[in-house]
Coordinates of C-alpha atoms in Angstrom, one line a residue:
M22 CA 81.3 28.4 40.0
N23 CA 78.3 30.6 40.2
G24 CA 78.2 34.3 39.1
I25 CA 79.1 35.9 42.4
G26 CA 81.9 33.4 42.9
F27 CA 83.9 35.1 40.1
A28 CA 84.0 38.2 42.3
L29 CA 85.4 36.2 45.3
P30 CA 88.9 37.9 45.1
E31 CA 87.2 41.3 45.4
I32 CA 85.0 40.2 48.3
F33 CA 88.0 38.7 50.0
M34 CA 90.0 41.9 49.5
L35 CA 87.3 44.0 51.0
V36 CA 87.0 41.7 54.1
A37 CA 90.8 41.6 54.4
A38 CA 91.1 45.4 54.3
L39 CA 88.5 45.8 57.1
V40 CA 90.2 43.1 59.2
V41 CA 93.6 44.8 58.8
L42 CA 91.9 48.1 59.8
L43 CA 90.4 46.7 62.9
V44 CA 93.4 44.8 64.0
D45 CA 95.7 47.8 63.6
L46 CA 93.5 49.8 66.0
F47 CA 94.6 47.6 68.9
L48 CA 98.3 47.4 68.1
R49 CA 101.0 49.5 69.6
Q50 CA 103.7 51.2 67.5
H51 CA 106.2 48.4 68.0
S52 CA 103.7 45.7 67.2
R53 CA 102.7 47.0 63.8
I54 CA 104.7 44.3 62.1
L55 CA 101.5 42.2 62.4
T56 CA 99.7 44.8 60.2
Y57 CA 102.4 44.4 57.6
M58 CA 102.2 40.6 57.7
L59 CA 98.4 40.6 57.5
T60 CA 98.6 42.9 54.5
Q61 CA 101.1 40.7 52.6
A62 CA 99.1 37.6 53.5
A63 CA 95.9 39.3 52.1
L64 CA 97.6 40.3 48.9
L65 CA 99.1 36.9 48.3
A66 CA 95.9 35.1 49.1
A67 CA 93.9 37.3 46.7
A68 CA 96.5 36.7 44.0
L69 CA 96.1 32.9 44.6
L70 CA 92.3 33.3 44.4
V71 CA 92.6 35.1 41.0
Y72 CA 95.2 32.6 39.7
G73 CA 93.1 29.6 40.9
N74 CA 90.2 30.9 38.8
F75 CA 92.3 32.4 35.9
A76 CA 90.0 33.0 32.9
D77 CA 91.6 30.8 30.3
G78 CA 88.6 30.4 28.1
P79 CA 86.1 32.7 26.4
A80 CA 85.1 35.9 28.3
R81 CA 82.0 35.8 30.4
Q82 CA 79.7 38.4 31.9
V83 CA 78.6 37.6 35.4
V84 CA 77.0 39.3 38.4
G85 CA 74.1 40.8 36.5
D86 CA 76.2 41.5 33.5
M87 CA 78.2 44.1 35.4
Y88 CA 81.4 42.0 35.9
M89 CA 83.7 40.7 33.2
H90 CA 85.6 37.5 33.8
D91 CA 88.2 37.3 31.1
Y92 CA 92.0 36.8 30.5
L93 CA 92.8 40.5 30.6
S94 CA 91.2 41.2 34.0
S95 CA 92.8 38.1 35.5
L96 CA 96.3 39.0 34.2
L97 CA 96.1 42.6 35.4
K98 CA 94.8 41.6 38.8
V99 CA 97.6 39.0 39.4
M100 CA 100.2 41.6 38.2
A101 CA 98.8 44.3 40.4
L102 CA 98.6 42.2 43.5
L103 CA 102.2 40.9 43.1
L104 CA 103.5 44.4 42.4
T105 CA 101.7 45.7 45.5
C106 CA 103.4 43.0 47.6
V107 CA 106.7 44.5 46.3
I108 CA 105.6 48.1 47.1
V109 CA 104.6 47.1 50.6
V110 CA 108.0 45.6 51.2
Y111 CA 109.6 48.9 50.0
G112 CA 107.0 50.8 52.1
R113 CA 107.9 49.0 55.3
K114 CA 111.6 50.1 54.9
Y115 CA 110.6 53.6 54.0
W116 CA 108.4 54.1 57.1
S117 CA 111.0 52.4 59.3
D118 CA 113.6 54.9 58.1
H119 CA 111.1 57.7 59.1
Q120 CA 110.6 56.0 62.4
E121 CA 106.9 55.7 61.8
A122 CA 104.6 52.8 61.3
P123 CA 101.3 54.2 60.0
G124 CA 98.7 51.4 59.8
E125 CA 96.7 53.6 57.5
F126 CA 99.3 53.0 54.8
Y127 CA 98.6 49.3 54.6
V128 CA 94.8 49.7 54.8
L129 CA 94.7 52.4 52.1
V130 CA 97.0 50.3 49.9
L131 CA 94.5 47.4 50.2
F132 CA 91.6 49.7 49.3
T133 CA 93.6 51.1 46.3
V134 CA 94.1 47.6 45.0
L135 CA 90.4 46.7 45.5
G136 CA 89.4 49.8 43.5
M137 CA 91.8 48.7 40.7
M138 CA 90.3 45.2 40.7
L139 CA 86.8 46.5 40.3
M140 CA 87.9 48.8 37.5
V141 CA 89.6 46.1 35.4
S142 CA 86.6 43.7 35.6
S143 CA 83.7 46.1 35.3
T144 CA 81.5 46.3 32.2
H145 CA 79.0 48.6 33.8
L146 CA 79.8 52.3 33.8
I147 CA 78.6 52.9 37.4
V148 CA 80.6 50.1 38.9
L149 CA 83.6 51.2 36.8
Y150 CA 83.2 54.7 38.2
L151 CA 82.9 53.5 41.8
G152 CA 86.1 51.4 41.4
L153 CA 87.9 54.5 40.0
E154 CA 86.8 56.7 42.9
L155 CA 87.7 54.1 45.5
M156 CA 91.2 53.9 44.1
S157 CA 91.5 57.6 43.7
L158 CA 90.3 58.6 47.1
S159 CA 92.7 56.1 48.7
L160 CA 95.6 57.6 46.8
Y161 CA 94.7 61.1 47.8
A162 CA 94.8 60.1 51.5
L163 CA 98.1 58.2 50.9
V164 CA 99.8 61.2 49.4
S165 CA 99.1 63.2 52.6
L166 CA 100.3 60.6 55.1
L167 CA 103.3 62.8 56.1
R168 CA 101.1 65.3 57.9
D169 CA 103.9 67.6 59.0
D170 CA 105.4 67.8 55.5
S171 CA 104.1 70.9 53.7
R172 CA 105.1 69.5 50.3
A173 CA 103.1 66.3 50.9
T174 CA 100.1 68.4 52.0
E175 CA 100.4 70.6 48.9
A176 CA 100.7 67.6 46.6
A177 CA 97.7 66.0 48.1
M178 CA 95.6 69.1 47.7
K179 CA 96.6 69.5 44.0
Y180 CA 96.0 65.8 43.4
F181 CA 92.6 65.9 45.0
I182 CA 91.4 69.1 43.3
L183 CA 92.5 68.1 39.8
G184 CA 91.4 64.5 40.4
A185 CA 88.0 65.6 41.3
L186 CA 87.8 67.8 38.2
A187 CA 88.9 64.8 36.0
S188 CA 86.4 62.5 37.8
G189 CA 83.7 65.1 37.0
M190 CA 84.6 65.1 33.3
L191 CA 84.5 61.3 33.2
L192 CA 81.2 61.2 34.9
Y193 CA 79.8 63.9 32.6
G194 CA 81.0 61.8 29.6
I195 CA 79.3 58.8 31.0
S196 CA 76.0 60.7 31.5
I197 CA 76.0 61.9 27.9
L198 CA 76.7 58.3 26.7
Y199 CA 73.8 57.1 28.8
G200 CA 71.5 59.8 27.4
L201 CA 72.4 58.8 23.9
T202 CA 72.1 55.0 24.3
G203 CA 69.9 54.5 27.3
S204 CA 72.3 51.9 28.7
L205 CA 75.2 51.8 31.2
E206 CA 76.5 48.4 30.0
L207 CA 79.5 48.6 27.7
L208 CA 78.5 45.8 25.4
A209 CA 74.9 47.1 25.1
I210 CA 76.3 50.5 24.3
A211 CA 78.6 48.9 21.6
E212 CA 75.6 47.1 20.1
I213 CA 73.4 50.3 20.0
L214 CA 76.2 52.3 18.4
S215 CA 76.7 49.6 15.8
H216 CA 73.4 50.5 14.2
E217 CA 73.8 52.6 11.1
G218 CA 73.7 56.3 11.6
S219 CA 74.1 56.1 15.4
A220 CA 77.9 56.5 15.6
E221 CA 78.5 60.0 14.1
T222 CA 76.7 62.5 16.2
V223 CA 78.1 65.6 17.8
P224 CA 76.8 64.6 21.4
L225 CA 78.6 61.3 21.0
L226 CA 81.9 63.0 20.1
L227 CA 81.4 65.4 23.0
A228 CA 81.0 62.4 25.3
L229 CA 84.1 60.9 23.8
V230 CA 86.1 64.0 24.6
F231 CA 85.0 64.1 28.2
L232 CA 85.8 60.4 28.6
I233 CA 89.3 60.7 27.2
A234 CA 90.0 63.9 29.2
G235 CA 89.1 62.0 32.4
L236 CA 91.2 59.0 31.5
G237 CA 94.0 61.2 30.3
F238 CA 94.3 62.7 33.8
K239 CA 94.6 59.3 35.4
L240 CA 97.3 58.4 33.0
G241 CA 99.0 61.8 33.4
V242 CA 99.4 62.5 29.7
V243 CA 99.7 65.9 28.0
P244 CA 97.8 68.2 28.5
F245 CA 96.4 66.6 31.7
H246 CA 99.9 66.1 33.2
M247 CA 100.2 69.2 35.4
W248 CA 99.7 67.2 38.6
V249 CA 102.3 64.5 37.9
P250 CA 105.7 66.1 38.8
D251 CA 104.3 67.9 41.9
V252 CA 102.6 64.7 43.3
Y253 CA 105.6 62.5 42.5
Q254 CA 107.9 64.9 44.3
G255 CA 105.7 65.7 47.2
A256 CA 104.3 62.3 48.1
P257 CA 106.2 59.8 50.3
T258 CA 108.5 57.8 48.0
A259 CA 106.7 54.5 48.9
V260 CA 103.4 56.1 47.8
T261 CA 104.9 57.5 44.6
A262 CA 105.9 54.0 43.7
L263 CA 102.2 53.0 44.1
I264 CA 100.9 55.9 42.1
A265 CA 103.4 55.1 39.3
S266 CA 102.1 51.5 38.9
I267 CA 98.6 50.4 39.9
P268 CA 96.6 53.3 38.5
K269 CA 98.5 52.9 35.1
L270 CA 97.3 49.3 34.8
A271 CA 93.8 50.1 35.8
T272 CA 93.5 53.1 33.4
L273 CA 94.9 50.9 30.6
A274 CA 92.1 48.5 31.3
L275 CA 89.6 51.3 31.2
L276 CA 90.9 52.5 27.8
V277 CA 90.5 49.0 26.4
R278 CA 87.0 48.5 27.9
L279 CA 85.7 52.0 27.0
L280 CA 87.3 52.7 23.7
V281 CA 88.1 49.3 22.1
S282 CA 85.1 47.4 23.4
G283 CA 82.5 50.0 24.1
L284 CA 83.2 52.7 21.4
G285 CA 84.8 50.6 18.8
N286 CA 82.4 51.9 16.2
I287 CA 83.9 55.4 16.3
T288 CA 87.5 54.2 16.3
S289 CA 88.7 56.8 13.8
D290 CA 87.6 59.6 16.1
W291 CA 89.2 58.5 19.4
A292 CA 92.3 57.1 17.6
Q293 CA 93.2 60.5 16.2
I294 CA 92.8 62.1 19.7
L295 CA 95.1 59.4 21.2
M296 CA 97.7 59.9 18.5
V297 CA 97.9 63.7 19.3
L298 CA 98.0 63.2 23.1
G299 CA 100.5 60.4 22.8
M300 CA 103.0 62.2 20.6
L301 CA 102.7 65.4 22.6
S302 CA 103.3 63.4 25.8
I303 CA 106.5 61.8 24.4
M304 CA 107.8 65.1 23.2
L305 CA 107.1 67.1 26.4
G306 CA 108.0 64.3 28.8
N307 CA 111.4 63.6 27.3
L308 CA 112.4 67.3 26.7
V309 CA 111.4 68.6 30.1
A310 CA 112.9 65.6 31.9
I311 CA 116.3 66.7 30.6
A312 CA 116.1 69.9 32.7
Q313 CA 115.3 68.1 35.9
M314 CA 117.8 67.6 38.7
N315 CA 115.2 66.3 41.1
L316 CA 115.1 62.5 40.5
K317 CA 111.5 62.1 41.4
R318 CA 110.5 64.9 39.0
M319 CA 112.7 63.4 36.3
L320 CA 110.9 60.1 36.7
A321 CA 107.6 61.9 36.6
Y322 CA 108.3 63.5 33.2
S323 CA 109.7 60.2 32.1
A324 CA 106.4 58.6 33.1
I325 CA 104.5 61.1 30.9
A326 CA 106.6 60.1 27.9
H327 CA 106.1 56.3 28.6
M328 CA 102.3 56.8 28.8
G329 CA 102.6 58.5 25.4
F330 CA 104.0 55.2 23.9
I331 CA 101.0 53.3 25.4
L332 CA 98.5 55.7 23.9
L333 CA 100.1 55.5 20.5
G334 CA 100.0 51.7 20.7
I335 CA 96.3 51.7 21.3
S336 CA 95.7 54.4 18.7
T337 CA 96.9 52.1 15.9
Q338 CA 93.5 50.3 16.2
T339 CA 95.2 46.9 15.6
M340 CA 95.7 43.8 17.6
D341 CA 99.5 44.2 17.4
G342 CA 99.2 47.8 18.7
N343 CA 96.9 46.9 21.6
S344 CA 99.1 43.9 22.7
A345 CA 102.2 46.1 22.4
A346 CA 100.6 48.7 24.6
L347 CA 99.8 46.1 27.2
F348 CA 103.3 44.7 27.1
Y349 CA 104.7 48.2 27.5
A350 CA 102.5 48.9 30.5
L351 CA 103.4 45.7 32.3
V352 CA 107.1 46.3 31.7
Y353 CA 106.9 50.0 32.6
V354 CA 105.3 49.5 36.0
V355 CA 107.9 47.0 37.1
M356 CA 110.7 49.3 36.0
S357 CA 109.1 52.3 37.7
V358 CA 108.5 50.5 41.0
G359 CA 112.2 49.3 41.0
G360 CA 113.5 52.8 40.4
F361 CA 111.6 54.1 43.4
G362 CA 112.8 51.1 45.4
V363 CA 116.4 52.2 44.8
L364 CA 115.4 55.8 46.0
I365 CA 114.0 54.3 49.2
L366 CA 117.3 52.3 49.6
L367 CA 119.3 55.5 49.3
G368 CA 117.1 57.4 51.8
Q369 CA 118.5 57.1 55.3
A370 CA 117.4 58.3 58.8
G371 CA 114.2 59.9 57.6
I372 CA 115.9 61.9 54.8
D373 CA 114.5 61.1 51.3
A374 CA 116.9 60.7 48.4
E375 CA 115.4 62.9 45.7
T376 CA 118.1 64.5 43.6
L377 CA 120.4 63.1 41.0
Y378 CA 123.3 64.0 43.3
D379 CA 122.0 61.3 45.7
L380 CA 123.0 58.7 43.0
K381 CA 126.6 59.9 42.9
G382 CA 129.1 57.1 43.7
L383 CA 126.4 54.5 44.2
N384 CA 128.7 51.9 42.6
K385 CA 131.3 52.5 45.3
R386 CA 128.7 52.2 48.1
S387 CA 126.9 49.2 46.7
P388 CA 128.0 47.7 43.4
W389 CA 125.1 45.2 43.3
F390 CA 122.3 47.8 43.7
A391 CA 124.1 50.2 41.4
F392 CA 123.9 47.4 38.8
M393 CA 120.2 46.9 39.5
M394 CA 119.6 50.6 39.0
L395 CA 121.7 50.4 35.8
L396 CA 119.4 47.7 34.5
L397 CA 116.3 49.7 35.4
L398 CA 117.5 52.9 33.8
F399 CA 118.8 51.2 30.7
S400 CA 115.5 49.5 30.3
M401 CA 113.6 52.8 30.6
A402 CA 115.9 54.2 28.0
G403 CA 115.1 51.3 25.6
I404 CA 118.7 49.9 25.5
P405 CA 118.8 46.3 24.2
P406 CA 118.5 43.5 25.4
L407 CA 116.4 44.7 28.3
A408 CA 112.6 44.6 28.5
G409 CA 112.1 48.3 27.8
F410 CA 113.8 47.9 24.5
H411 CA 111.3 45.2 23.4
A412 CA 108.4 47.3 24.7
K413 CA 109.4 50.4 22.6
L414 CA 110.3 48.3 19.6
L415 CA 106.9 46.6 19.6
V416 CA 105.0 49.9 19.9
I417 CA 107.1 51.6 17.2
N418 CA 106.7 48.6 14.9
A419 CA 102.9 48.6 15.4
V420 CA 102.7 52.3 14.6
L421 CA 104.8 51.7 11.5
Q422 CA 102.7 48.8 10.4
A423 CA 99.6 51.0 10.8
G424 CA 101.1 53.4 8.2
H425 CA 102.2 56.2 10.4
L426 CA 105.8 56.6 9.3
V427 CA 106.2 60.2 10.6
L428 CA 105.0 59.2 14.1
A429 CA 107.3 56.2 14.2
V430 CA 110.3 58.3 13.2
G431 CA 109.3 60.9 15.8
M432 CA 109.1 58.2 18.5
V433 CA 112.6 57.0 17.6
I434 CA 114.1 60.5 17.7
M435 CA 112.5 61.3 21.0
S436 CA 113.7 57.9 22.5
V437 CA 117.3 58.8 21.5
I438 CA 116.9 62.3 23.1
G439 CA 115.3 60.8 26.2
A440 CA 118.2 58.4 26.7
F441 CA 120.3 61.4 27.7
Y442 CA 118.8 61.9 31.2
Y443 CA 119.0 58.2 32.0
L444 CA 122.7 58.1 30.9
R445 CA 123.4 61.2 33.0
A446 CA 122.1 59.3 36.1
I447 CA 124.2 56.3 35.3
K448 CA 127.3 58.4 34.8
M449 CA 126.8 59.8 38.3
M450 CA 126.5 56.4 39.8
Y451 CA 129.7 55.0 38.2
F452 CA 132.0 57.9 37.6
D453 CA 131.3 60.5 40.3
E454 CA 132.6 60.4 43.9
P455 CA 129.8 60.0 46.5
D456 CA 128.9 63.0 48.6
D457 CA 127.9 60.6 51.4
S458 CA 129.9 57.5 52.1
T459 CA 127.6 56.2 54.8
P460 CA 127.0 52.4 54.2
L461 CA 123.6 51.6 52.8
K462 CA 121.3 49.6 55.2
W463 CA 118.7 47.1 54.2
D464 CA 117.3 43.8 55.4
L465 CA 117.3 40.5 53.6
E466 CA 113.6 40.8 52.5
F467 CA 114.2 44.3 51.0
G468 CA 117.4 43.4 49.3
L469 CA 116.0 40.2 47.8
T470 CA 112.9 41.9 46.6
L471 CA 114.8 44.8 44.9
S472 CA 117.2 42.3 43.3
L473 CA 114.3 40.3 41.8
N474 CA 112.8 43.5 40.6
G475 CA 115.9 44.4 38.7
V476 CA 116.7 40.9 37.4
W477 CA 113.1 40.6 36.1
V478 CA 113.8 43.4 33.6
L479 CA 116.8 41.5 32.3
V480 CA 115.1 38.1 32.2
I481 CA 112.1 39.5 30.2
G482 CA 114.5 41.3 27.9
L483 CA 116.4 38.1 27.2
M484 CA 113.2 36.0 26.9
P485 CA 110.4 38.4 25.9
S486 CA 108.3 35.8 23.9
F487 CA 106.4 34.5 27.0
L488 CA 105.1 37.9 28.1
M489 CA 104.4 38.8 24.5
T490 CA 102.3 35.7 24.1
V491 CA 100.4 36.4 27.3
C492 CA 99.6 40.0 26.1
V493 CA 98.4 38.8 22.7
R494 CA 96.2 36.3 24.4
A495 CA 94.8 38.8 26.8
L496 CA 93.5 41.0 24.0
D497 CA 92.5 38.3 21.6
A498 CA 88.9 38.5 20.5
K499 CA 88.1 35.1 21.9
H500 CA 89.2 36.2 25.4
L501 CA 88.0 39.8 25.3
L502 CA 84.4 41.0 24.8

């Protein structure tokens, strides 16, 4: 396959998004099922294109050395595309409950995924930045889809303003890096910085601070977390599920590309910053989540804590730590999407389920989906033998092996404290009487998708070795430049 052929999934996704946009213009409200079907077909076809050309050998730079074809990018693209298929299924039920069928939702979802695909494969800082902005601008628009909802409008404005500030910081860091090295290609930057005396300058450290600040906002870690609870609460629940998943995978890829591959020669500097941000995120996220009675805000602060674990994994500067962070990210996004799927299930007749009280008596209303939520919450809490337990164990072990005993002990303590708010939600599901005894409504597609979402957490927890092997291989030196 020639160089441009490796970018075929991205080219296909761009064409598919434009086709869905044009077709939707000519459809009436009741005919928008076609938009949904075209979106799902586009996502599945793109996933097949990526899988058909899965990078199983050494990493390669193609398309003018601006595009990386490696195992990591292929893995994250397939995962993101399949997760987006799940989110679109949840989104269809959400908009049906609200008696709306916005074609813009499906088009913007496709553009969001396209931006993510560009981000994970880019080795050129300008292309990387363009992918980030494409994804971010699509998300800003998605948050404000409920035009008559003041909370959604407020959340979109906060997200846009703070996101623009973070993008400016990232771009400023890139400009400083370019001024120091004269190159925008990550591998060329790494080679230039490898020369003796080039890696310990004040301007380089300044560039590093701006880069980490920009990426920290996208991950939603302390102290760049101020947008997370408001956006999670104000955005439509189907959009919140998207925000909680795809951007996390894309930003993890950026951290690996920028810090591990591009700035690996100043590892000690960025590792210390990530350690501080990671531990602060775990502490603040878990402690503040205890005080939340709004379920979406609770999951938002929970996300901040989970992102702290990922940062601490990368900060170890070891292969085990990096692969543990990747494993954690893949497990977390599935758990998070499933949790918001249950919230969409509980929301009926255009009324969103947002508070912990909406979970009361779920076991009496639907024992099966109460069990699915039980699996998801137990996994988030790190209860064995679910996938979340292995994710936390791998990261804590990597931190311990790197010699950071105090950090490892702190992570264990905060994990125990954080289990409280998950157990409180489970207690409400199984031991409280429901405030609303209205039977839950769902179609076969939604029920099957949500069930598979929950069962996946259990299956990976019982057989984690396959996903662990995949993560180690994705970050192996032979498959990652």
